[in-house]
Tab-separated table of C-alpha atoms in Angstrom:
chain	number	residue	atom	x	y	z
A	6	UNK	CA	26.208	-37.221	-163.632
A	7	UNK	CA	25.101	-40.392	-165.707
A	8	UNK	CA	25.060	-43.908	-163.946
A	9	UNK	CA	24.744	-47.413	-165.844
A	10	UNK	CA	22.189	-49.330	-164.100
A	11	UNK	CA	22.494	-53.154	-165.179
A	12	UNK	CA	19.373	-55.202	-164.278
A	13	UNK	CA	20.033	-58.522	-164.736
A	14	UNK	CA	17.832	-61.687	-165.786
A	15	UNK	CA	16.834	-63.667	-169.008
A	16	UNK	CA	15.203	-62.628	-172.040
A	17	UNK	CA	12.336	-64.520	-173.459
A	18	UNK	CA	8.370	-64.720	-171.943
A	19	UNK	CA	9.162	-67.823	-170.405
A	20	UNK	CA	11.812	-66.017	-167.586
A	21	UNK	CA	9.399	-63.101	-167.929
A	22	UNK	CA	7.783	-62.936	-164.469
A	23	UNK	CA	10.712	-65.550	-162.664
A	24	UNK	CA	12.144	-64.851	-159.403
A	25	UNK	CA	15.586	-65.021	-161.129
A	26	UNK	CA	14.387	-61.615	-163.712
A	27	UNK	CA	13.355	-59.296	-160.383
A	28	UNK	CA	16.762	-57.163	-162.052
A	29	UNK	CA	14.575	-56.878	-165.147
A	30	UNK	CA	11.581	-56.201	-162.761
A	31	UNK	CA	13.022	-53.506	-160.554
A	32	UNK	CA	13.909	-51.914	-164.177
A	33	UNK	CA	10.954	-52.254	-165.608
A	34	UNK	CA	9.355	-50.497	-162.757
A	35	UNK	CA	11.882	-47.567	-162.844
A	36	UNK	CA	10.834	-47.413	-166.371
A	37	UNK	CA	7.135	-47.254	-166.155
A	38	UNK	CA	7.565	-44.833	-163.423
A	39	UNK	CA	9.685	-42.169	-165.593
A	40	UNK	CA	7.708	-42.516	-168.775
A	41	UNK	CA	10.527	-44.439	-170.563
A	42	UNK	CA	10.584	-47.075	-173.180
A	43	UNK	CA	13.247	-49.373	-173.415
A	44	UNK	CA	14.897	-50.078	-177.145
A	45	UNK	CA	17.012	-53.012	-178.166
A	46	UNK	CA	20.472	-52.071	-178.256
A	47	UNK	CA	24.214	-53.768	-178.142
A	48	UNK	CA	24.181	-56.523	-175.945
A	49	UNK	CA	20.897	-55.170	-173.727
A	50	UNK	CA	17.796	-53.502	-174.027
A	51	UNK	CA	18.184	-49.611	-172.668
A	52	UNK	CA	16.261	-46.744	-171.656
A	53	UNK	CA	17.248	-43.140	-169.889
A	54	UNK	CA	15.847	-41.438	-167.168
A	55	UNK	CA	16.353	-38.717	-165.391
A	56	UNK	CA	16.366	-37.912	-161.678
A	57	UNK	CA	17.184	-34.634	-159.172
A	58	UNK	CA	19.571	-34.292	-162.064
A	59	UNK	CA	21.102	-37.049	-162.653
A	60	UNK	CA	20.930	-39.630	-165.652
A	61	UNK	CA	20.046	-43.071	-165.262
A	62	UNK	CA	21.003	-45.653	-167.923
A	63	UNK	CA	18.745	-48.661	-167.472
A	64	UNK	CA	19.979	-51.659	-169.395
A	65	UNK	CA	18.321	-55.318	-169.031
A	66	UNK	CA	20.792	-57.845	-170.925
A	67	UNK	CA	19.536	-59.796	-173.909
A	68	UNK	CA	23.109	-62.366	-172.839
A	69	UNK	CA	21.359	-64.093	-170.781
A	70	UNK	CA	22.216	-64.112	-166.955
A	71	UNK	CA	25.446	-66.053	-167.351
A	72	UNK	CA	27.213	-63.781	-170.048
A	73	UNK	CA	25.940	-60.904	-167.951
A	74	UNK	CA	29.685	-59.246	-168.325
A	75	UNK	CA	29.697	-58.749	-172.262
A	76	UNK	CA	26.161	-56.346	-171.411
A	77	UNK	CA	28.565	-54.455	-168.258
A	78	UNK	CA	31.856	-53.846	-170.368
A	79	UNK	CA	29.961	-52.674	-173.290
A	80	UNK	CA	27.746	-50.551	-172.229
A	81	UNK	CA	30.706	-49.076	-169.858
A	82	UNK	CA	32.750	-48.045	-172.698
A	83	UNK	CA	29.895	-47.049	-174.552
A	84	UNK	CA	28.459	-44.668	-172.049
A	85	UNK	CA	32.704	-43.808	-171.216
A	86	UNK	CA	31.454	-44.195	-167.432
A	87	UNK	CA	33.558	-45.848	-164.882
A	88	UNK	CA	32.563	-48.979	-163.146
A	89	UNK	CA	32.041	-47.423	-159.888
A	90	UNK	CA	29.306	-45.273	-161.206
A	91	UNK	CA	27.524	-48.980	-162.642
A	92	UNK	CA	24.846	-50.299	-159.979
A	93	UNK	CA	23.919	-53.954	-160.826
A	94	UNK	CA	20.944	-54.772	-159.810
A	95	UNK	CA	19.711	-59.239	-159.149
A	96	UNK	CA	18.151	-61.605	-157.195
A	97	UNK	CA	19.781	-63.020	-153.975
A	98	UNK	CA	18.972	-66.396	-152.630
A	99	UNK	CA	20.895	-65.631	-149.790
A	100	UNK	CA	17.702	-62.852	-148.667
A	101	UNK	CA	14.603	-63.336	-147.441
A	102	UNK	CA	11.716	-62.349	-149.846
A	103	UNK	CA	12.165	-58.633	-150.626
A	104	UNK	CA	15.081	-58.149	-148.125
A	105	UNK	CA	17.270	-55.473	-150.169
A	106	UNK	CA	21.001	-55.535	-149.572
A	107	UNK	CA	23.309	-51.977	-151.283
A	108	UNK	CA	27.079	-53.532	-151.791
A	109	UNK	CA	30.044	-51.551	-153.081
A	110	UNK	CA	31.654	-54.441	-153.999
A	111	UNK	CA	32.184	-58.045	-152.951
A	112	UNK	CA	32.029	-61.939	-153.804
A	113	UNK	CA	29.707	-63.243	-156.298
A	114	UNK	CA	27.969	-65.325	-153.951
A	115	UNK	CA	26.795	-67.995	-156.602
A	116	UNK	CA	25.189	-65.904	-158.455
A	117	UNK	CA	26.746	-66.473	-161.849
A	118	UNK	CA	25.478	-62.961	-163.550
A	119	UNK	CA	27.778	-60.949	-161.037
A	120	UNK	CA	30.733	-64.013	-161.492
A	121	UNK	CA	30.901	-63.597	-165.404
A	122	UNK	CA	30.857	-59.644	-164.700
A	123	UNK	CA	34.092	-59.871	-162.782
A	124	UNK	CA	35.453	-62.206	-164.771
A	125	UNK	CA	34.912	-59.563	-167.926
A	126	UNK	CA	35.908	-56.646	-165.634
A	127	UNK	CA	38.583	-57.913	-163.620
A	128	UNK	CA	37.523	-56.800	-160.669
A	129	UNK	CA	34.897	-57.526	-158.127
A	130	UNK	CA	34.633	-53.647	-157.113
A	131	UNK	CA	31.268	-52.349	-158.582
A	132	UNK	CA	27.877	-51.593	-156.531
A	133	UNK	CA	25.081	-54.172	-156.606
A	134	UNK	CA	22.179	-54.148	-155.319
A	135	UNK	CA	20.595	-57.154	-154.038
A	136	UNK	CA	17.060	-58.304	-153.808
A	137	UNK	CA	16.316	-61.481	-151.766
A	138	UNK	CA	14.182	-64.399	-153.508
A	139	UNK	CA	14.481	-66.571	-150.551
A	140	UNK	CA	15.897	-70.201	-150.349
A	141	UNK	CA	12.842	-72.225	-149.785
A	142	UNK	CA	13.654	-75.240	-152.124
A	143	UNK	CA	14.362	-79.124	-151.882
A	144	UNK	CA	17.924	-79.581	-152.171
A	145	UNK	CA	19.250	-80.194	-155.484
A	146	UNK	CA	16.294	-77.647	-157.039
A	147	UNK	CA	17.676	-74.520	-156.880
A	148	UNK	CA	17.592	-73.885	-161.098
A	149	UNK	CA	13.616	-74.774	-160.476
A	150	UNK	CA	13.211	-72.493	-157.921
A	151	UNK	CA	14.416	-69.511	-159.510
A	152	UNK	CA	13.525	-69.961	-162.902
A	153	UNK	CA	9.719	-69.853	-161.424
A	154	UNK	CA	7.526	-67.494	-160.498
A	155	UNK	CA	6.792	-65.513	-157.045
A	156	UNK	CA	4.677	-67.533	-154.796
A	157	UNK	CA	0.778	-65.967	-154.435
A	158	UNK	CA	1.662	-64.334	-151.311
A	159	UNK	CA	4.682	-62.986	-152.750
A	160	UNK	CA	2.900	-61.520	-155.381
A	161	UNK	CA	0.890	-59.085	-153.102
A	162	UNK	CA	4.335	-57.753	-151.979
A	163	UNK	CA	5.985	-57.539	-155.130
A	164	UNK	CA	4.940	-54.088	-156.001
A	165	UNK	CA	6.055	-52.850	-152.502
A	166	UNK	CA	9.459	-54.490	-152.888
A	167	UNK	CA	10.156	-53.119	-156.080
A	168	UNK	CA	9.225	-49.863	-155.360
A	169	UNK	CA	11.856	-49.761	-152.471
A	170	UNK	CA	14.935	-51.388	-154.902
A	171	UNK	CA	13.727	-48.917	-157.247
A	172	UNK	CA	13.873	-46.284	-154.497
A	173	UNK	CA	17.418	-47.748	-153.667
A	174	UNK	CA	18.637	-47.409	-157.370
A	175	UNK	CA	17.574	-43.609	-156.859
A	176	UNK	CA	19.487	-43.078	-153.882
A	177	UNK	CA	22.809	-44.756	-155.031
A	178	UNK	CA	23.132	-42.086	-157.855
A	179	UNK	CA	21.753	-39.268	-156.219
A	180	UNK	CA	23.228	-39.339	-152.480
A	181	UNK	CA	26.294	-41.972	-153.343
A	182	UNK	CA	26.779	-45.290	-152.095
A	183	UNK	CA	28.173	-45.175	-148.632
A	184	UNK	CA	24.773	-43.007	-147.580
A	185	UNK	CA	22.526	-44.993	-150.017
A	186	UNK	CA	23.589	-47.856	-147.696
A	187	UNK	CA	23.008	-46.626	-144.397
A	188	UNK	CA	19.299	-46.107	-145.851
A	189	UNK	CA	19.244	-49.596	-147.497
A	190	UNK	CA	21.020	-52.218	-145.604
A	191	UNK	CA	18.650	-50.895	-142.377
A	192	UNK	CA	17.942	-53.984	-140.754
C-alpha cells in the first residue's frame, strides 16, 4: 500500500532549522534513515521509502506553509491515493516540546498549513500528526517564536523527538490509524 506523507514547513535556509519546519525535520530524518534523497518535484520536494512493505511518499512543500493545500491535492491525484491514506505531519503550539499527538481528522487549530489544506480539500478528515513546539512566548510574538530555532536544551532532545514522530509516521501506514494512536497519543 503507498501513503502520501506531507511534512509541512518553509523552504529557504533561513526556516531551515525553525521550530515551525519540525514537518520538514521529521522528514528529513525518515529520509536519512532509509537511504533516500529527496528531488524537486510539482509543488514539493519528494522522496520514497519503503517499510514492512509498504510505500512511503515523503513530500516537504516548496508553497510555503500557508498554500500547504496546492502540495496535498496535487500530489493526491498524482499518486491516485485517497486522502485518508495522506498523514500530514507539523508543529503544534498547542504541545509541550516533543509531545506527539496522531489525529484522524479535526480542526485546524491555528495552524494555517492544515487550514489552507481543508480549504483545498474540502474536508477536514485526513490524519495529522502533531509535534508540540510549546507556547513559551510574549503575547503578540507568536510569528517570532516559531519562525526561530529550538532552544539549547531543546536541541539535545530533538533527535529523540524526531525519532519517535518518525516512528509514529511508520506505524500509521503499517498498523493503521486507530492502533497507531493508541501507541502515540499515550499520555
Amino acid at each position: 500500500m503507498k501513503f502520501l506523507v506531507l511534512c509541512l514547513g518553509n523552504i529557504g535556509p533561513e526556516y531551515a532549522d525553525t521550530r515551525h519546519n519540525v514537518g520538514f525535520m521529521v522528514g528529513d530524518y525518515l529520509a536519512k534513515k532509509h537511504d533516500a534523497s529527496f528531488e524537486l518535484g510539482r509543488h514539493a520536494f519528494t522522496t520514497e521509502i519503503k517499510h514492512k512493505g509498504h510505500t512511503f511518499v515523503l513530500a516537504k512543500p516548496t508553497t510555503y506553509m500557508n498554500l500547504s493545500g496546492k502540495a496535498a491535492a496535487h500530489w493526491l491525484s498524482t499518486l491516485k491515493i485517497p486522502k485518508e491514506q495522506m498523514l500530514v505531519v507539523t508543529d503544534d503550539l498547542a504541545l509541550p516540546f516533543g509531545k506527539l499527538r496522531l489525529k484522524g481528522k479535526g480542526s485546524a487549530g491555528g495552524q494555517n498549513g492544515l487550514k489552507h489544506i481543508q480549504e483545498t480539500l474540502g474536508s477536514d478528515e485526513y490524519a495529522r500528526l502533531r509535534f508540540g513546539i510549546d507556547a513559551t512566548f510574549s503575547k503578540g510574538r507568536q510569528v517570532d517564536y516559531v519562525l526561530s530555532p529550538f532552544s539549547a536544551d531543546e536541541k539535545i532532545d530533538l533527535e529523540g523527538r524526531l525519532e519517535k514522530a518518525a516512528e509514529a509516521v511508520l506505524l500509521f501506514g503499517t498498523v493503521g490509524l486507530e492502533r497507531a494512536m493508541n501507541v502515540v497519543n499515550v499520555k
